[in-house]
Amino acid sequence: PDEAAIEAVRLRDRQLTKPTGSLGRLEWLAEWLAAWQGKSNPTVDRPLVCVFAGSHGVTAKGVSAYPSEVNRQMLENFAAGGAAINQICAAYGLGFKVFDLALDMPTGDITETEAMDEKACVATMAFGMEAIAGGTDLLAVGEMGIGNTTVAAAIYTALFGGPAEHWVGRGTGLDDEGLKRKVAAVEAAITRHRDHLNDPLEILRRLGGREVAAIVGAILAARLQRIPVVLDGYVATAAAAVLHAVHPSTIDHCVAGHLSAEGAHQDALARLGKIPLLALGMRLGEGSGAALAMGVVKAAAAVHRDMATFSQAGVSERLS
Amino acid sequence: PDEAAIEAVRLRDRQLTKPTGSLGRLEWLAEWLAAWQGKSNPTVDRPLVCVFAGSHGVTAKGVSAYPSEVNRQMLENFAAGGAAINQICAAYGLGFKVFDLALDMPTGDITETEAMDEKACVATMAFGMEAIAGGTDLLAVGEMGIGNTTVAAAIYTALFGGPAEHWVGRGTGLDDEGLKRKVAAVEAAITRHRDHLNDPLEILRRLGGREVAAIVGAILAARLQRIPVVLDGYVATAAAAVLHAVHPSTIDHCVAGHLSAEGAHQDALARLGKIPLLALGMRLGEGSGAALAMGVVKAAAAVHRDMATFSQAGVSERLS
């Protein structure tokens, strides 16, 4: 983090026409933007929502309420502007890009084999790193992929331990029988890969999800290019958790956008030391929670940039 | 509430390309807008933030960290576009109006006398009712007035009982000595008016705040004109609490925008049965929390209106 930029933001904040501290997390967000953009005048001029779409072999185990053909259909829906995320981006003036991560070639079924071989995992991370090549000053990372809450639950179980049912939720809306199949699938995946769960990147490769690997890449690339990141919900946070396990500081430039209603997202965020900006009971994915949070970040940047100072406005300062 | 409009919104929601329930409070907000606008296609086309500004005789008791001259100065700051609320309204495309409630004529010091006589209280409520005459489909009510968290704390204490210190907070940033003076002022006001605290409207008149009376009027007028209302923080909620004490249903068309860091706002909202949309640690007033929440409401309306249905997008529905 750029400590000089943080100090500059604090100095200006104390001169703005409001009691110091009265804007709570908005003030913190201005500092956070400055810290990771490395500039004393933080901006949200080119906010970008990136959605990474993957398909998952583990869907063969009946872990989702929806068929995998929805992946391709939703990609077309994104392109046509018909999904929830399209409307949120339009409402807040956010850029939006979708990345097709070999949707027609599902990852391996993690209950039986590895999700990705080493080459595929590295290539997908690299692809994720390229996602922000077009330029942005604030990145939101989200995902879409039938079966990917199963994959994320497996990653959380591998990273944090504990019974699988603690981490598993109903995803897009599983019934009780489906939930049992999902817990069983996560347990089977952990058992299948149990001798290889010490290395976070190996957990990523084996339990996978191409969208999780791509988000790992995007978060790293954003760090190197001084772009703060807003994490979406349950699945996107699994990518941050992999990086956190490598070293906690790797996700210091990330803020949690929204507390998902899915599974143990609250517990996952707590373990990463992240306090979500919003908690609206959503569990959709596709970057929707992060995009809503970006609306708040955008306002925080505008407030810091455009408010008058006490001397500019001729407003009296505090009595003591 | 318009039950037919709610049903129409639910029917459309179930056809949109997302799992039912996956947008959490956004779905609820679309229903809430429809219920109180009385139309099956809820809109946020002309959102309006109204800020009511009052001055308070109780400031003579040293209850604020800022001098009362700030009231007039901040009014000029609002007009010049230099306050925090101006930037939030600009970020989300919200209309903004400020109402000067006789700023140069403070209310009576509530520790010694009545805040308003009957005529002034009624006139101020009527003024508040006129605030939305220019037309809007979603109203946010906020306030500004040095000393008004003292007034709000007195109203909460009168309405809900309990020791004054439970309801009193540091406002714009009181030190420990100031906080003691503030608690003492609320206790003195309660003692002074103790024989007249059975009638909520009499509590309003005696403990007052013209901005609180005007917000009471605005909330009522909005109800009659089918305009849903977003409440700002600690002070605006005191107006809602007065109405709630008259009859709980009078504020069914109001949503709490933001949980304030001030005093016992959380307890006040719980007593009104309101779950705030946002909790960003703010305590500024001037409609800032409600305006940020309006950004979310606006997105909720856009999502409901513009998303594609399963059949429009050719997306498969759930398996069972």
XYZ file of C-alpha atoms in Angstrom:
640
model
C 0.000 0.000 0.000
C 1.087 3.555 -0.746
C 1.333 5.096 2.732
C 1.944 8.579 1.342
C -1.249 8.397 -0.704
C -3.181 7.247 2.377
C -1.814 10.190 4.354
C -2.757 12.617 1.589
C -6.321 11.274 1.555
C -6.562 11.572 5.346
C -5.253 15.115 5.242
C -7.854 16.151 2.676
C -10.610 14.214 4.451
C -10.052 16.209 7.640
C -10.640 19.431 5.674
C -13.935 18.363 4.082
C -17.205 19.906 5.310
C -18.278 17.111 7.642
C -17.231 15.831 11.050
C -14.137 13.623 10.736
C -15.156 9.979 10.748
C -18.809 10.714 9.979
C -18.719 8.988 6.600
C -17.573 5.684 8.116
C -16.603 3.145 5.501
C -16.811 5.713 2.699
C -13.763 7.378 4.228
C -12.034 4.040 4.555
C -12.817 3.237 0.909
C -11.181 6.455 -0.286
C -8.046 5.516 1.662
C -8.158 1.970 0.342
C -8.452 3.148 -3.259
C -5.551 5.553 -2.785
C -3.429 2.907 -1.061
C -3.670 0.413 -3.898
C -3.943 2.780 -6.853
C -0.862 4.504 -5.474
C -2.230 7.987 -5.950
C -3.429 10.653 -3.579
C -6.485 11.425 -5.719
C -8.179 8.054 -6.015
C -10.471 7.529 -8.996
C -13.292 5.288 -10.117
C -13.342 6.472 -13.718
C -13.177 3.121 -15.489
C -14.782 0.550 -13.175
C -14.932 -2.902 -14.746
C -16.908 -5.999 -13.825
C -15.295 -9.213 -15.127
C -17.353 -12.397 -15.090
C -15.539 -15.681 -15.665
C -17.627 -18.616 -16.868
C -16.630 -22.238 -16.414
C -18.216 -25.677 -16.662
C -17.736 -28.510 -14.208
C -17.487 -32.261 -14.526
C -18.823 -32.713 -10.994
C -22.294 -31.738 -12.240
C -22.553 -35.428 -13.262
C -23.106 -36.093 -9.556
C -26.395 -34.158 -9.497
C -25.120 -31.247 -7.430
C -27.123 -28.437 -9.073
C -30.758 -27.531 -9.514
C -30.023 -26.445 -13.086
C -28.625 -28.313 -16.119
C -25.145 -27.422 -17.425
C -26.608 -26.200 -20.732
C -27.533 -23.065 -18.771
C -23.859 -22.021 -18.929
C -23.920 -21.380 -22.661
C -27.437 -19.905 -22.494
C -26.460 -17.454 -19.781
C -23.414 -16.392 -21.783
C -25.782 -15.450 -24.585
C -28.037 -13.710 -22.074
C -25.064 -11.642 -20.841
C -24.209 -10.737 -24.436
C -27.806 -9.734 -25.155
C -27.966 -7.590 -22.002
C -30.709 -9.632 -20.319
C -29.071 -10.775 -17.077
C -29.242 -9.128 -13.655
C -25.612 -8.023 -13.877
C -26.293 -6.143 -17.113
C -28.907 -3.986 -15.391
C -26.715 -3.280 -12.348
C -23.790 -2.266 -14.570
C -26.079 0.003 -16.585
C -27.486 1.595 -13.412
C -24.024 2.512 -12.106
C -22.129 3.057 -15.351
C -19.830 0.055 -14.911
C -17.945 -1.644 -17.718
C -18.734 -5.339 -18.159
C -16.816 -8.216 -19.731
C -17.519 -11.941 -19.816
C -14.859 -14.598 -20.345
C -15.716 -18.030 -21.732
C -13.341 -20.491 -20.085
C -13.724 -23.451 -22.430
C -17.381 -23.922 -21.530
C -17.783 -26.809 -23.929
C -14.981 -28.732 -22.224
C -15.947 -29.323 -18.577
C -13.238 -29.765 -15.965
C -12.628 -33.259 -14.591
C -15.166 -34.588 -12.080
C -13.344 -33.761 -8.834
C -14.854 -36.733 -7.028
C -12.864 -38.976 -9.380
C -9.976 -37.045 -10.862
C -8.210 -33.707 -11.051
C -10.184 -30.702 -12.253
C -7.287 -29.444 -14.386
C -3.871 -30.660 -15.376
C -0.971 -28.364 -14.573
C -0.803 -26.838 -18.017
C -4.528 -26.022 -18.101
C -4.457 -24.497 -14.620
C -1.525 -22.225 -15.454
C -3.028 -21.259 -18.804
C -6.335 -20.364 -17.148
C -4.616 -18.242 -14.508
C -2.721 -16.471 -17.287
C -5.965 -15.917 -19.176
C -7.409 -14.336 -16.038
C -4.383 -12.061 -15.789
C -5.054 -10.789 -19.299
C -8.658 -9.937 -18.451
C -7.786 -6.440 -17.290
C -5.461 -5.642 -20.181
C -7.979 -3.168 -21.605
C -7.463 -0.908 -18.593
C -9.501 -0.173 -15.487
C -9.034 1.593 -12.164
C -11.396 -0.623 -10.130
C -12.014 -4.289 -10.860
C -14.895 -6.500 -9.733
C -14.425 -10.244 -10.120
C -17.433 -12.513 -10.492
C -18.320 -15.848 -12.030
C -20.947 -18.041 -13.579
C -20.896 -21.807 -13.855
C -23.416 -24.498 -12.961
C -21.787 -26.627 -10.245
C -19.277 -24.059 -9.082
C -20.599 -23.662 -5.532
C -19.755 -27.370 -5.110
C -16.225 -26.656 -6.286
C -15.929 -23.621 -4.002
C -17.203 -25.638 -1.017
C -14.561 -28.286 -1.743
C -11.858 -25.611 -1.820
C -13.033 -24.130 1.504
C -13.143 -27.586 3.089
C -9.628 -28.347 1.841
C -8.219 -24.993 2.955
C -9.981 -24.577 6.279
C -10.945 -28.113 7.297
C -14.143 -29.005 9.075
C -17.039 -31.130 7.885
C -18.105 -30.565 4.286
C -21.665 -29.754 5.323
C -20.414 -26.673 7.131
C -19.247 -25.191 3.822
C -21.942 -26.498 1.502
C -25.097 -24.496 0.731
C -28.051 -24.860 -1.603
C -26.492 -22.930 -4.475
C -29.109 -22.031 -7.068
C -31.752 -23.710 -4.907
C -31.099 -27.409 -4.257
C -33.721 -29.488 -2.491
C -32.809 -31.643 0.522
C -31.864 -34.676 -1.593
C -29.683 -32.531 -3.832
C -28.006 -31.016 -0.812
C -27.082 -34.508 0.412
C -25.590 -35.351 -2.995
C -23.623 -32.097 -2.901
C -22.192 -32.777 0.568
C -21.334 -36.327 -0.526
C -19.594 -35.004 -3.639
C -17.451 -32.611 -1.603
C -16.584 -35.402 0.844
C -15.662 -37.700 -2.028
C -13.472 -35.017 -3.619
C -11.644 -34.386 -0.356
C -11.092 -38.115 0.107
C -9.923 -38.596 -3.487
C -7.343 -35.782 -3.236
C -6.496 -36.053 0.468
C -2.787 -36.664 -0.047
C -2.353 -33.438 -2.048
C -4.104 -30.743 -0.031
C -1.141 -29.041 1.610
C -0.346 -26.689 -1.260
C -3.043 -24.058 -1.952
C -2.249 -23.945 -5.666
C -2.488 -27.721 -5.846
C -5.897 -27.470 -4.151
C -6.865 -24.988 -6.847
C -5.695 -27.277 -9.647
C -7.261 -30.451 -8.283
C -10.577 -29.091 -6.977
C -10.548 -26.429 -9.579
C -13.043 -24.562 -11.410
C -11.518 -22.694 -14.318
C -13.356 -19.546 -13.174
C -11.658 -19.854 -9.768
C -8.237 -20.176 -11.414
C -8.948 -17.217 -13.694
C -10.038 -15.057 -10.749
C -6.804 -15.965 -8.939
C -4.950 -14.699 -11.990
C -7.051 -11.537 -12.240
C -6.526 -10.678 -8.560
C -2.753 -11.077 -8.930
C -2.588 -9.071 -12.154
C -4.671 -6.300 -10.568
C -2.225 -6.118 -7.684
C 0.730 -5.708 -10.027
C -1.096 -3.058 -12.051
C -2.268 -1.106 -8.969
C -5.939 -1.865 -9.432
C -8.056 -2.392 -6.287
C -10.423 -5.364 -6.467
C -13.999 -5.878 -5.283
C -14.734 -9.545 -4.644
C -18.152 -10.948 -5.460
C -19.652 -13.681 -3.299
C -19.184 -17.291 -2.304
C -17.317 -18.593 -5.359
C -15.142 -15.546 -6.051
C -14.096 -15.543 -2.404
C -12.791 -19.103 -2.815
C -10.214 -17.716 -5.269
C -9.215 -15.090 -2.709
C -8.986 -17.834 -0.080
C -6.496 -19.775 -2.215
C -4.297 -16.682 -2.486
C -4.721 -15.921 1.217
C -3.442 -19.421 2.003
C -0.359 -18.738 -0.136
C 0.181 -15.515 1.788
C -2.417 -13.293 3.488
C -0.948 -10.084 2.054
C -1.745 -11.161 -1.515
C -5.366 -10.058 -1.088
C -4.825 -6.842 0.874
C -5.956 -4.908 -2.220
C -9.290 -6.771 -2.228
C -12.501 -5.722 -0.496
C -15.476 -8.042 -0.027
C -18.422 -6.588 -1.909
C -21.344 -8.548 -0.527
C -22.098 -11.189 2.082
C -23.728 -14.063 0.230
C -26.695 -16.026 1.517
C -24.835 -19.137 0.285
C -23.202 -21.679 2.549
C -20.641 -20.449 5.004
C -19.594 -17.328 3.124
C -19.635 -15.389 6.386
C -17.178 -17.817 7.928
C -14.954 -17.712 4.838
C -14.838 -13.910 4.883
C -14.086 -13.880 8.601
C -11.133 -16.217 8.053
C -9.834 -13.832 5.382
C -10.359 -10.832 7.679
C -12.781 -9.222 5.229
C -15.866 -7.260 6.290
C -18.363 -7.161 3.415
C -19.609 -3.768 2.234
C -23.145 -5.013 1.640
C -25.387 -7.748 3.005
C -28.530 -7.879 0.888
C -29.260 -11.592 1.112
C -28.249 -12.257 -2.489
C -26.800 -15.522 -3.811
C -26.787 -15.079 -7.584
C -23.127 -14.742 -8.461
C -22.344 -13.272 -11.908
C -20.632 -10.358 -10.138
C -23.935 -8.928 -8.937
C -22.928 -8.323 -5.313
C -19.581 -6.816 -6.281
C -21.238 -4.559 -8.863
C -23.712 -3.223 -6.285
C -20.797 -2.582 -3.939
C -18.985 -0.768 -6.743
C -21.850 1.721 -6.698
C -20.891 2.522 -3.107
C -17.170 2.698 -3.913
C -17.934 5.035 -6.794
C -19.876 7.331 -4.462
C -17.026 7.214 -1.925
C -14.543 8.367 -4.560
C -16.874 11.143 -5.749
C -17.455 12.361 -2.191
C -13.742 12.512 -1.463
C -12.898 14.199 -4.759
C -15.702 16.747 -5.031
C -16.688 17.867 -1.532
C -15.831 21.412 -0.500
C -13.336 22.061 2.304
C -14.253 24.093 5.408
C -12.307 27.060 4.083
C -13.720 26.816 0.555
C -17.288 26.729 1.863
C -16.801 29.154 4.741
C -18.117 26.606 7.231
C -17.019 26.879 10.875
C -14.907 24.054 12.247
C -15.569 22.250 15.515
C -15.498 24.149 18.776
C -12.790 22.127 20.487
C -50.289 -1.876 0.035
C -51.457 -2.886 -3.418
C -51.626 -6.686 -3.180
C -52.367 -7.074 -6.889
C -49.241 -5.102 -7.769
C -47.169 -7.270 -5.410
C -48.532 -10.403 -7.050
C -47.729 -9.049 -10.515
C -44.150 -8.322 -9.460
C -43.784 -11.825 -7.991
C -45.157 -13.392 -11.133
C -42.683 -11.532 -13.329
C -39.816 -12.164 -10.877
C -40.314 -15.931 -11.158
C -39.865 -15.667 -14.943
C -36.607 -13.691 -14.838
C -33.326 -15.438 -15.747
C -32.112 -16.180 -12.233
C -33.015 -18.630 -9.476
C -36.066 -17.401 -7.576
C -34.968 -15.696 -4.374
C -31.360 -15.282 -5.505
C -31.535 -11.492 -5.523
C -32.556 -11.332 -1.859
C -33.564 -7.861 -0.793
C -33.509 -6.553 -4.357
C -36.535 -8.746 -5.035
C -38.188 -7.527 -1.867
C -37.510 -3.908 -2.860
C -39.257 -4.371 -6.205
C -42.296 -5.733 -4.372
C -42.172 -2.913 -1.837
C -42.023 -0.257 -4.552
C -44.950 -1.847 -6.362
C -46.957 -2.208 -3.161
C -46.759 1.463 -2.270
C -46.634 3.000 -5.735
C -49.695 0.927 -6.522
C -48.426 -0.245 -9.869
C -47.201 -3.560 -11.179
C -44.244 -1.954 -12.966
C -42.479 -0.091 -10.162
C -40.294 2.838 -11.164
C -37.455 4.924 -9.785
C -37.549 7.565 -12.492
C -37.700 10.689 -10.332
C -35.967 9.866 -7.039
C -35.807 12.843 -4.708
C -33.737 13.505 -1.591
C -35.321 16.110 0.695
C -33.199 17.596 3.465
C -34.956 19.570 6.186
C -32.849 22.035 8.157
C -33.754 23.290 11.634
C -32.103 25.135 14.500
C -32.439 24.249 18.151
C -32.612 26.252 21.350
C -31.154 23.358 23.311
C -27.747 24.088 21.771
C -27.448 26.700 24.547
C -26.741 23.730 26.831
C -23.503 22.855 25.030
C -24.772 19.659 23.442
C -22.896 19.861 20.120
C -19.274 19.909 19.000
C -20.161 22.562 16.404
C -21.632 26.073 16.726
C -25.168 26.779 15.436
C -23.855 29.156 12.787
C -22.924 25.994 10.888
C -26.621 25.571 10.019
C -26.700 28.586 7.715
C -23.223 27.840 6.372
C -24.152 24.282 5.483
C -27.286 25.504 3.714
C -25.043 27.601 1.518
C -22.743 24.607 1.055
C -25.717 22.498 -0.117
C -26.701 25.259 -2.547
C -23.154 25.494 -3.888
C -22.930 21.726 -4.340
C -20.100 21.230 -1.842
C -21.597 18.850 0.731
C -21.334 15.064 0.831
C -24.999 14.665 -0.121
C -24.476 16.672 -3.308
C -21.838 14.210 -4.506
C -23.944 11.137 -3.655
C -26.966 12.584 -5.476
C -24.789 13.371 -8.502
C -23.304 9.856 -8.494
C -26.738 8.197 -8.595
C -28.765 10.781 -10.515
C -30.983 11.737 -7.574
C -32.926 14.969 -7.301
C -32.067 17.073 -4.251
C -33.983 19.765 -2.359
C -33.202 21.562 0.882
C -35.816 23.213 3.085
C -34.934 26.039 5.462
C -37.216 25.676 8.498
C -36.833 29.139 10.023
C -33.146 28.604 10.717
C -32.764 32.098 12.156
C -35.458 31.420 14.757
C -34.363 28.474 16.922
C -36.974 26.296 18.618
C -37.438 26.678 22.364
C -34.792 25.115 24.609
C -36.529 21.835 25.431
C -34.889 21.616 28.844
C -36.917 24.699 29.836
C -39.893 25.065 27.539
C -41.752 23.656 24.546
C -39.872 23.371 21.258
C -42.860 24.627 19.265
C -46.290 26.008 19.994
C -49.207 24.170 18.429
C -49.530 26.515 15.503
C -45.828 26.286 14.612
C -45.822 22.502 14.865
C -48.822 22.121 12.575
C -47.454 24.684 10.119
C -44.109 22.876 9.975
C -45.783 19.511 9.374
C -47.812 21.129 6.585
C -44.643 22.610 5.111
C -43.131 19.124 5.119
C -46.183 17.789 3.315
C -45.668 20.320 0.533
C -42.056 19.242 0.046
C -42.963 16.579 -2.484
C -45.394 18.743 -4.457
C -42.961 18.911 -7.375
C -43.428 15.218 -7.987
C -41.309 12.135 -7.280
C -41.704 8.364 -7.311
C -39.228 7.632 -4.482
C -38.561 9.979 -1.587
C -35.599 10.064 0.796
C -35.995 12.129 3.961
C -32.957 13.582 5.681
C -32.056 16.499 7.922
C -29.416 18.931 9.053
C -29.425 20.931 12.275
C -26.812 21.420 14.971
C -28.291 19.959 18.169
C -30.812 17.685 16.508
C -29.383 14.387 17.752
C -30.140 15.702 21.256
C -33.718 16.340 20.208
C -33.997 12.913 18.587
C -32.582 11.231 21.705
C -35.204 13.044 23.804
C -37.952 11.814 21.490
C -36.698 8.222 21.677
C -36.457 8.406 25.462
C -40.005 9.787 25.685
C -41.437 7.224 23.265
C -39.565 4.109 24.371
C -38.482 4.867 27.932
C -35.209 3.759 29.438
C -32.327 5.844 30.674
C -31.375 8.811 28.495
C -27.808 7.589 28.124
C -29.069 4.529 26.270
C -30.377 6.746 23.464
C -27.736 9.485 23.455
C -24.659 9.308 21.206
C -21.780 11.617 20.366
C -23.487 13.247 17.387
C -20.979 15.183 15.300
C -18.221 14.101 17.698
C -18.765 15.213 21.302
C -16.036 14.652 23.858
C -16.793 12.972 27.197
C -17.754 16.211 28.950
C -20.048 17.178 26.081
C -21.654 13.749 26.185
C -22.455 14.248 29.885
C -24.057 17.624 29.116
C -26.082 16.002 26.339
C -27.379 13.212 28.582
C -28.212 15.792 31.260
C -30.085 17.914 28.716
C -32.198 14.966 27.592
C -32.928 14.045 31.223
C -33.898 17.648 31.980
C -36.192 17.780 28.941
C -37.921 14.553 29.952
C -38.388 15.856 33.503
C -39.660 19.222 32.298
C -42.308 17.671 30.026
C -43.004 14.482 31.994
C -46.724 15.137 32.420
C -47.284 15.427 28.669
C -45.546 12.443 27.158
C -48.489 10.130 26.503
C -49.419 11.583 23.124
C -46.817 11.026 20.374
C -47.734 14.251 18.585
C -47.413 16.158 21.846
C -43.951 14.613 22.275
C -43.130 15.880 18.798
C -44.346 19.395 19.585
C -42.665 19.677 22.966
C -39.333 17.957 22.231
C -39.521 19.017 18.684
C -37.135 19.871 16.105
C -38.789 21.547 13.149
C -36.981 19.107 10.844
C -38.548 16.200 12.737
C -42.018 17.737 12.375
C -41.452 18.417 8.679
C -40.308 14.819 8.091
C -43.451 13.561 9.842
C -45.438 15.655 7.361
C -43.411 14.466 4.386
C -43.831 10.786 5.341
C -47.605 11.217 5.647
C -47.921 13.142 2.383
C -45.841 10.516 0.591
C -48.190 7.800 1.835
C -51.234 9.639 0.488
C -49.536 10.241 -2.844
C -48.310 6.633 -3.198
C -44.635 7.469 -2.859
C -42.404 4.975 -1.028
C -39.987 6.551 1.444
C -36.355 5.814 2.325
C -35.521 6.955 5.847
C -32.103 8.404 6.595
C -30.473 7.788 9.960
C -30.825 8.541 13.640
C -32.777 11.821 13.452
C -35.031 10.992 10.500
C -35.954 7.726 12.214
C -37.202 9.718 15.225
C -39.881 11.195 12.969
C -40.840 7.698 11.849
C -40.932 6.632 15.510
C -43.461 9.365 16.326
C -45.723 8.137 13.534
C -45.194 4.502 14.554
C -46.368 5.395 18.056
C -49.539 6.916 16.578
C -50.066 3.703 14.627
C -47.475 1.218 13.346
C -49.056 0.991 9.897
C -48.356 4.665 9.179
C -44.760 3.841 8.265
C -45.301 0.615 6.337
C -44.308 2.482 3.169
C -40.931 3.430 4.697
C -37.685 1.466 4.456
C -34.652 2.199 6.620
C -31.797 3.244 4.355
C -28.796 2.984 6.646
C -27.894 1.914 10.165
C -26.268 4.917 11.797
C -23.216 4.730 14.026
C -25.054 7.226 16.269
C -26.528 6.335 19.630
C -29.054 3.564 19.777
C -30.229 3.769 16.176
C -30.107 -0.010 15.936
C -32.459 -0.327 18.893
C -34.798 2.328 17.459
C -34.992 0.538 14.108
C -35.612 -2.791 15.822
C -38.527 -1.286 17.733
C -39.977 -0.046 14.439
C -39.440 -3.456 12.822
C -37.131 -1.991 10.185
C -34.048 -3.769 8.829
C -31.667 -1.208 7.331
C -30.537 -1.706 3.732
C -27.000 -0.530 4.442
C -24.643 -0.430 7.425
C -21.579 1.566 6.454
C -20.755 3.095 9.822
C -21.882 6.579 8.786
C -23.302 9.233 11.127
C -23.458 12.370 8.990
C -27.154 12.911 8.430
C -28.093 15.264 5.552
C -29.801 12.322 3.833
C -26.480 10.664 3.012
C -27.386 7.156 4.182
C -30.789 7.248 2.516
C -29.269 8.531 -0.733
C -26.738 5.681 -0.820
C -29.587 3.243 -0.196
C -31.533 4.853 -3.046
C -28.712 3.718 -5.326
C -29.565 0.139 -4.340
C -33.314 0.708 -4.752
C -32.709 2.186 -8.177
C -30.726 -0.894 -9.193
C -33.488 -3.147 -7.822
C -36.084 -1.399 -9.977
C -33.845 -1.573 -13.071
C -33.168 -5.277 -12.528
C -36.864 -6.074 -12.202
C -37.853 -3.959 -15.196
C -35.123 -4.836 -17.679
C -34.031 -8.425 -17.078
C -34.929 -11.010 -19.715
C -37.320 -13.838 -18.909
C -36.348 -17.510 -19.311
C -38.397 -17.748 -22.481
C -37.100 -14.480 -23.950
C -33.484 -15.516 -23.380
C -33.926 -19.215 -24.183
C -32.481 -20.222 -20.819
C -33.452 -23.590 -19.353
C -35.449 -23.568 -16.136
C -34.623 -25.592 -13.068
C -34.622 -29.374 -13.223
C -37.200 -29.991 -10.503
